[in-house]
Amino acid sequence: MSKVRSLLLAAFALVLTLPTQAEARRQNGASGDGREVAESARASETPVRSTLSAAEFGKFETLGMASLSPDGRWAGVSVGRVEEDGEVRIHRVAGGEPRIVSNGTRFEFSGDNVWVAVAVQPPQAERERAQEARRPIRSDVVLHALGSDEETRVKDVQSFAFSPDGRFLLMRKYRAGGEDQEHRGADLVVRELATGTDVNFGNVSESEWAPEEGSFLARVVDAAGMSGNGVRIYEAGSGRIRTLRAEEARFQGMTWRDDSRDFALFRVEPDTVRGDTVYSVLAWQGADREGASAQVLAGTLNGSARRVTAVRGIRWATDGGRLFVAVQERGEEDADEEAEEGEDAEEGDEEQEGDEGEEGEDEEEDEPGIPGEDEAPGVEIWHARDVDPIPQQRLRAGQERQMSHLASWDLSGDPVVLGGGALDEGLVLVASENVALLTDGAPYQAERMFGPMYQDYYRVDLATGERTLVAERVEHYRGVSPGGRYFVWFQDDHFWIHDSENGTSRNLTEGVPAQFTNAQVDVVVPQKPPYGVAGWTEGDEHVLLYDQYDVWRLAPDGSGAERLTTGAEEQVRHRLVRLDPDEEAFPGNGPWWVSLYGDFTKESGYGHLRPGRGVERRIYEERGIGRLTKADDADVHAFVTQRYDDPPALHVAGADLASPQRVMGVNEFVADEYLWGRSELVNYENDWGVPLQGVLVYPASFQPGEQYPMIVYHYERLSQGLHNWVNPTQRSAYNTTAFSQDGYFVLLPDIVYRPRNPGLSFMESVLPALDAALATGHIDPARVGITGHSWGGYQTTFAVTQTDRFAAAVAGAPLTNLVSMYLSFYWNSGSTDARIFEISQGRMEVPWWEDFESYRLNSPVHNITNMRTPLLMAFGDQDGAVEFNQGVEFYNAARRLGGDFVLLVYEGENHGLAQRPNQMDYYRRAHEWFAHYLKGEPAPAWITEGVRYVDQQDKLKEGPAAGRAPMPRAPVVNGSGG
């Protein structure tokens, strides 16, 4: 009898003698303290665990959105699953069984802490059937009373929102006629939660609660034929309905001003003469006042030369004194003539209807093969002087047609056009909409073609539109102080600041004993970026800056630079955490929350920073700790912890994170059912002496004294993922947990680079990492594989042309020829790859004709004669990031040399596989490839011989696809675990 069979029989016998979890719960409930009995029962059990089969991957859970009720007494979590339906779980923080809403996707607590509403989608199978039949997928809402069994389901709810006071729930239903009808109105239901009474409104296209405390609702009516259209207010508390505007017109884009009852929206006015649309703006200051009237900004400006447009929406200034909207230039006066000509042509067509066919035939007979003069040729003009290449211009053509200036409208006067609508301009509002900042890149057009993108910055007066130059030739702009007085940017390895009150600029960090340039960025650019600006203290009193490990506080005049933390001493990174996104500034004297991360220990956590007193660590452990949040109305915090071998869990604690309580976790079945690997750090230096680290993941079935195969997965720096929990999935061919479950070690090394040597730099980092992993003694050096995607695919492909230390390789969408790739396009964005090669990830600094030898030495295809390692490569034939022809070049070179090489081509796929069957096919072939070359398992025909095209098509229908072996293999059973 084999060892595996004996273990399986023993496991089966043991399982027969153990109570199920349900039975254990029933037994516990029948005697005293059920929790203590359950703990005792678990302690006495010796679970028999096994490795996973691929068929079991689908049930693994992901901890999604997590939030607290305003009073901090309840925690909600959305839980997704790899291949199965997810759910929403509502937990009482104090303990108890959660309320589970199957197929829940998102949720919201009411402001009074009484209710939670959950959006619920149909089950996965039903969604798939609807997609195949091209039927719309509609969600419901489940309304649950916290702390009770009361639950109500409302069908076909597209969206929902609680009133700020929590007394009412707004539910928008789906449009009865579908999305293609002219009017946009749908039924709207407002439910009074205490009584369950519904008020129904028909033909509502938009609705939104006023942000102030209460239940004040604005809604836009959009009915067929515009009958009854208008803007109406519903005061839900009293049931009162008022009309702000009623007319046969359409309205859209409603916007409340924060913490007020000020309200604005667009009135839509099609212009039949010019063939465009203008948008008048209607604004009410105090829409709740009896008799409140709208102030109106006409849709056309400057004698119809400009029009208001909805492309930027409506934005209120914080003080409510002005609105910001977009305006566009309209065509010249001959646009009217063109429109009239179009109308004449339409009339002529109507008159000649029925004769067109004969006339067309006559024309073709008279001049066969000669197109009409009015037919547009299918041509694009690509010029060497194009600043932005035509493919990029083509992709953003729609955006360019929507380009607009931002206008500031003082409600008591005329609008002022601030700018931002020119091709190289941008305009943003900062400092609570009190400052407009305009960027102009036009002076640096030629440089941005293949180099950094520089811009000049201007402060724009909101009342006059006048521009004042703030800084020139800036690449790293870093914001405006909350009060709007100071502008900050990074240049010449220093932070600079501009004082708009006196118009002066100065070097802010000159003389400060710190390096603010991010030295870990190893791309070859004239100016590397800074570590960052943490923010400002109240009153624009201090700016807070980061170096590699610490937080610095500086006065805007540069005086009194102070290091507030001591992270450099322990190499622990300190970064400020903003729990309330609406707070623009940090309190001057703290305390401030800081996140903590050990650069080389990978420990993490949070602490309190008090200026002048340092940091008090509240939680800091050897695990991943993150996602710190706070309840809106209570000093209650939540955070998430995880380790590679400990699934993510949500914890809740008080003001200082003292005595955190574990509220819930995902994948809790793993500990009792499955073997699992673990992760550890390996330390090494690359060939030029840089200290680096890698993550070594152990096989789930690891037993000391045995040697295992290993997969090296890489990109750039990956050691920061030491504590990341990774769900297994067949949707990724690079999944580390799947490899671990399949009996492999996995190494994820850090890679750093030297200029003009990306491939050789990789070898100078990855081989020392490999040696460090082999030094554990657990890995068979003859059974090491390597894999990666995109840049990692390039490095994989390069590696097998440089060394024979890898027994097999799998590369997804790799660059193979740096010379030809330099001259191609990144089609997904339309930009040139030359720029990426020179100043970004390629790190080549110059074009290949200035240093051909470096391009040749670092190109896999130029070194293919050295390849002895079997290589599997995968490409989508519509790859818009790395040219598909990069794979074709390597395929033809490998055929010419007779190399051990297979290219998988996935039809219709882009840079990453998106279609589930293709994802699973690539996963299975990658595992078959490594199983054959690293484990000695028999190879299917597609690996050893290839498959003829006609046979491929037949087998794709039959499955397994194109000669693929059956999956999955049998799991390993072990009573102790790895």
PDB file of C-alpha atoms in Angstrom, residues 3-151:
ATOM      1  CA  LYS A   3       2.229   6.023   1.652  1.00  0.00           C
ATOM      2  CA  VAL A   4      -0.296   8.440   0.172  1.00  0.00           C
ATOM      3  CA  ARG A   5      -3.057   5.821   0.173  1.00  0.00           C
ATOM      4  CA  SER A   6      -2.311   4.939   3.802  1.00  0.00           C
ATOM      5  CA  LEU A   7      -2.546   8.569   4.790  1.00  0.00           C
ATOM      6  CA  LEU A   8      -5.833   8.969   2.969  1.00  0.00           C
ATOM      7  CA  LEU A   9      -7.346   5.938   4.714  1.00  0.00           C
ATOM      8  CA  ALA A  10      -6.139   7.174   8.095  1.00  0.00           C
ATOM      9  CA  ALA A  11      -7.576  10.605   7.401  1.00  0.00           C
ATOM     10  CA  PHE A  12     -10.915   9.101   6.402  1.00  0.00           C
ATOM     11  CA  ALA A  13     -11.061   6.960   9.563  1.00  0.00           C
ATOM     12  CA  LEU A  14     -10.229   9.947  11.748  1.00  0.00           C
ATOM     13  CA  VAL A  15     -12.843  12.122  10.096  1.00  0.00           C
ATOM     14  CA  LEU A  16     -15.502   9.494  10.827  1.00  0.00           C
ATOM     15  CA  THR A  17     -14.776   9.790  14.555  1.00  0.00           C
ATOM     16  CA  LEU A  18     -14.807  13.597  14.741  1.00  0.00           C
ATOM     17  CA  PRO A  19     -17.942  15.694  15.222  1.00  0.00           C
ATOM     18  CA  THR A  20     -18.790  18.142  12.468  1.00  0.00           C
ATOM     19  CA  GLN A  21     -18.578  21.851  13.263  1.00  0.00           C
ATOM     20  CA  ALA A  22     -22.380  22.003  13.385  1.00  0.00           C
ATOM     21  CA  GLU A  23     -22.526  19.053  15.811  1.00  0.00           C
ATOM     22  CA  ALA A  24     -19.848  20.653  17.981  1.00  0.00           C
ATOM     23  CA  ARG A  25     -21.874  23.864  18.126  1.00  0.00           C
ATOM     24  CA  ARG A  26     -24.984  21.935  19.139  1.00  0.00           C
ATOM     25  CA  GLN A  27     -23.062  20.077  21.846  1.00  0.00           C
ATOM     26  CA  ASN A  28     -21.566  23.304  23.120  1.00  0.00           C
ATOM     27  CA  GLY A  29     -24.917  25.007  23.277  1.00  0.00           C
ATOM     28  CA  ALA A  30     -26.265  22.238  25.504  1.00  0.00           C
ATOM     29  CA  SER A  31     -23.712  22.663  28.275  1.00  0.00           C
ATOM     30  CA  GLY A  32     -22.665  25.729  30.254  1.00  0.00           C
ATOM     31  CA  ASP A  33     -20.312  28.180  28.530  1.00  0.00           C
ATOM     32  CA  GLY A  34     -20.455  27.157  24.900  1.00  0.00           C
ATOM     33  CA  ARG A  35     -17.395  29.219  23.952  1.00  0.00           C
ATOM     34  CA  GLU A  36     -15.149  27.486  26.516  1.00  0.00           C
ATOM     35  CA  VAL A  37     -16.382  24.053  25.457  1.00  0.00           C
ATOM     36  CA  ALA A  38     -15.738  24.903  21.813  1.00  0.00           C
ATOM     37  CA  GLU A  39     -12.192  26.063  22.607  1.00  0.00           C
ATOM     38  CA  SER A  40     -11.575  22.841  24.539  1.00  0.00           C
ATOM     39  CA  ALA A  41     -12.952  20.712  21.707  1.00  0.00           C
ATOM     40  CA  ARG A  42     -10.785  22.438  19.132  1.00  0.00           C
ATOM     41  CA  ALA A  43      -7.701  22.037  21.295  1.00  0.00           C
ATOM     42  CA  SER A  44      -8.269  18.288  21.592  1.00  0.00           C
ATOM     43  CA  GLU A  45      -8.844  17.753  17.878  1.00  0.00           C
ATOM     44  CA  THR A  46      -5.976  16.902  15.543  1.00  0.00           C
ATOM     45  CA  PRO A  47      -7.205  18.092  12.179  1.00  0.00           C
ATOM     46  CA  VAL A  48      -6.236  16.174   9.093  1.00  0.00           C
ATOM     47  CA  ARG A  49      -5.368  18.685   6.471  1.00  0.00           C
ATOM     48  CA  SER A  50      -4.512  18.411   2.798  1.00  0.00           C
ATOM     49  CA  THR A  51      -3.204  20.581   0.036  1.00  0.00           C
ATOM     50  CA  LEU A  52      -5.713  22.226  -2.237  1.00  0.00           C
ATOM     51  CA  SER A  53      -6.938  21.001  -5.564  1.00  0.00           C
ATOM     52  CA  ALA A  54      -7.609  23.663  -8.182  1.00  0.00           C
ATOM     53  CA  ALA A  55     -11.306  22.828  -7.990  1.00  0.00           C
ATOM     54  CA  GLU A  56     -11.347  24.195  -4.420  1.00  0.00           C
ATOM     55  CA  PHE A  57      -9.894  27.617  -5.260  1.00  0.00           C
ATOM     56  CA  GLY A  58     -13.273  29.155  -6.047  1.00  0.00           C
ATOM     57  CA  LYS A  59     -14.526  29.327  -2.456  1.00  0.00           C
ATOM     58  CA  PHE A  60     -11.669  31.487  -1.171  1.00  0.00           C
ATOM     59  CA  GLU A  61     -12.757  34.849   0.177  1.00  0.00           C
ATOM     60  CA  THR A  62     -11.553  38.429  -0.192  1.00  0.00           C
ATOM     61  CA  LEU A  63     -12.098  41.017   2.529  1.00  0.00           C
ATOM     62  CA  GLY A  64     -13.481  43.974   0.607  1.00  0.00           C
ATOM     63  CA  MET A  65     -15.036  47.233   1.755  1.00  0.00           C
ATOM     64  CA  ALA A  66     -15.107  47.505   5.567  1.00  0.00           C
ATOM     65  CA  SER A  67     -16.628  50.348   7.578  1.00  0.00           C
ATOM     66  CA  LEU A  68     -18.053  51.188  10.979  1.00  0.00           C
ATOM     67  CA  SER A  69     -21.470  52.535  11.855  1.00  0.00           C
ATOM     68  CA  PRO A  70     -21.321  56.192  12.973  1.00  0.00           C
ATOM     69  CA  ASP A  71     -21.416  55.174  16.659  1.00  0.00           C
ATOM     70  CA  GLY A  72     -18.799  52.439  16.163  1.00  0.00           C
ATOM     71  CA  ARG A  73     -21.023  49.666  17.526  1.00  0.00           C
ATOM     72  CA  TRP A  74     -21.411  47.842  14.205  1.00  0.00           C
ATOM     73  CA  ALA A  75     -18.953  46.792  11.517  1.00  0.00           C
ATOM     74  CA  GLY A  76     -19.890  45.935   7.958  1.00  0.00           C
ATOM     75  CA  VAL A  77     -17.716  44.005   5.527  1.00  0.00           C
ATOM     76  CA  SER A  78     -18.222  43.004   1.913  1.00  0.00           C
ATOM     77  CA  VAL A  79     -16.776  39.571   1.173  1.00  0.00           C
ATOM     78  CA  GLY A  80     -16.018  38.452  -2.364  1.00  0.00           C
ATOM     79  CA  ARG A  81     -15.071  34.978  -3.531  1.00  0.00           C
ATOM     80  CA  VAL A  82     -12.720  33.839  -6.251  1.00  0.00           C
ATOM     81  CA  GLU A  83     -15.335  31.992  -8.302  1.00  0.00           C
ATOM     82  CA  GLU A  84     -18.463  31.882  -6.128  1.00  0.00           C
ATOM     83  CA  ASP A  85     -21.085  34.354  -4.932  1.00  0.00           C
ATOM     84  CA  GLY A  86     -20.020  36.844  -2.294  1.00  0.00           C
ATOM     85  CA  GLU A  87     -21.899  38.405   0.601  1.00  0.00           C
ATOM     86  CA  VAL A  88     -22.092  41.296   3.048  1.00  0.00           C
ATOM     87  CA  ARG A  89     -21.578  40.583   6.741  1.00  0.00           C
ATOM     88  CA  ILE A  90     -22.848  42.890   9.464  1.00  0.00           C
ATOM     89  CA  HIS A  91     -21.179  42.296  12.847  1.00  0.00           C
ATOM     90  CA  ARG A  92     -21.959  43.652  16.286  1.00  0.00           C
ATOM     91  CA  VAL A  93     -18.539  44.809  17.512  1.00  0.00           C
ATOM     92  CA  ALA A  94     -19.309  43.551  21.021  1.00  0.00           C
ATOM     93  CA  GLY A  95     -19.734  40.017  19.653  1.00  0.00           C
ATOM     94  CA  GLY A  96     -22.373  37.612  18.447  1.00  0.00           C
ATOM     95  CA  GLU A  97     -23.330  35.967  15.176  1.00  0.00           C
ATOM     96  CA  PRO A  98     -23.161  38.213  12.110  1.00  0.00           C
ATOM     97  CA  ARG A  99     -26.070  39.055   9.844  1.00  0.00           C
ATOM     98  CA  ILE A 100     -25.148  37.664   6.427  1.00  0.00           C
ATOM     99  CA  VAL A 101     -26.715  39.036   3.258  1.00  0.00           C
ATOM    100  CA  SER A 102     -26.000  36.662   0.386  1.00  0.00           C
ATOM    101  CA  ASN A 103     -24.894  38.260  -2.882  1.00  0.00           C
ATOM    102  CA  GLY A 104     -24.534  41.627  -1.175  1.00  0.00           C
ATOM    103  CA  THR A 105     -22.119  43.972  -2.887  1.00  0.00           C
ATOM    104  CA  ARG A 106     -22.150  47.313  -1.076  1.00  0.00           C
ATOM    105  CA  PHE A 107     -23.778  48.620   2.084  1.00  0.00           C
ATOM    106  CA  GLU A 108     -24.496  51.827   3.986  1.00  0.00           C
ATOM    107  CA  PHE A 109     -25.319  52.505   7.635  1.00  0.00           C
ATOM    108  CA  SER A 110     -27.968  55.067   8.493  1.00  0.00           C
ATOM    109  CA  GLY A 111     -26.806  58.210  10.280  1.00  0.00           C
ATOM    110  CA  ASP A 112     -28.881  57.350  13.373  1.00  0.00           C
ATOM    111  CA  ASN A 113     -27.239  53.878  13.722  1.00  0.00           C
ATOM    112  CA  VAL A 114     -30.586  52.069  13.417  1.00  0.00           C
ATOM    113  CA  TRP A 115     -30.456  50.615   9.892  1.00  0.00           C
ATOM    114  CA  VAL A 116     -28.131  49.189   7.273  1.00  0.00           C
ATOM    115  CA  ALA A 117     -29.032  48.947   3.586  1.00  0.00           C
ATOM    116  CA  VAL A 118     -27.329  46.386   1.354  1.00  0.00           C
ATOM    117  CA  ALA A 119     -27.280  46.250  -2.444  1.00  0.00           C
ATOM    118  CA  VAL A 120     -27.901  42.666  -3.572  1.00  0.00           C
ATOM    119  CA  GLN A 121     -27.149  41.328  -7.034  1.00  0.00           C
ATOM    120  CA  PRO A 122     -28.600  38.136  -8.572  1.00  0.00           C
ATOM    121  CA  PRO A 123     -26.639  34.897  -8.054  1.00  0.00           C
ATOM    122  CA  GLN A 124     -23.655  34.345 -10.344  1.00  0.00           C
ATOM    123  CA  ALA A 125     -25.376  31.699 -12.462  1.00  0.00           C
ATOM    124  CA  GLU A 126     -28.326  34.005 -13.071  1.00  0.00           C
ATOM    125  CA  ARG A 127     -26.019  36.885 -13.968  1.00  0.00           C
ATOM    126  CA  GLU A 128     -24.179  34.716 -16.475  1.00  0.00           C
ATOM    127  CA  ARG A 129     -27.446  33.641 -18.101  1.00  0.00           C
ATOM    128  CA  ALA A 130     -28.570  37.253 -18.334  1.00  0.00           C
ATOM    129  CA  GLN A 131     -25.280  38.281 -19.931  1.00  0.00           C
ATOM    130  CA  GLU A 132     -25.519  35.510 -22.494  1.00  0.00           C
ATOM    131  CA  ALA A 133     -29.092  36.542 -23.319  1.00  0.00           C
ATOM    132  CA  ARG A 134     -28.091  40.231 -23.247  1.00  0.00           C
ATOM    133  CA  ARG A 135     -30.688  40.968 -20.611  1.00  0.00           C
ATOM    134  CA  PRO A 136     -30.079  43.713 -18.037  1.00  0.00           C
ATOM    135  CA  ILE A 137     -28.896  42.622 -14.603  1.00  0.00           C
ATOM    136  CA  ARG A 138     -30.915  44.269 -11.855  1.00  0.00           C
ATOM    137  CA  SER A 139     -30.129  44.515  -8.164  1.00  0.00           C
ATOM    138  CA  ASP A 140     -32.359  44.651  -5.097  1.00  0.00           C
ATOM    139  CA  VAL A 141     -31.842  46.321  -1.737  1.00  0.00           C
ATOM    140  CA  VAL A 142     -32.087  44.544   1.602  1.00  0.00           C
ATOM    141  CA  LEU A 143     -32.970  46.799   4.534  1.00  0.00           C
ATOM    142  CA  HIS A 144     -31.974  45.421   7.930  1.00  0.00           C
ATOM    143  CA  ALA A 145     -32.766  46.832  11.385  1.00  0.00           C
ATOM    144  CA  LEU A 146     -29.556  46.576  13.411  1.00  0.00           C
ATOM    145  CA  GLY A 147     -29.803  44.336  16.436  1.00  0.00           C
ATOM    146  CA  SER A 148     -32.995  42.634  15.316  1.00  0.00           C
ATOM    147  CA  ASP A 149     -34.229  40.003  12.902  1.00  0.00           C
ATOM    148  CA  GLU A 150     -36.226  42.587  10.951  1.00  0.00           C
ATOM    149  CA  GLU A 151     -35.269  42.544   7.288  1.00  0.00           C
TER     150      GLU A 151
END
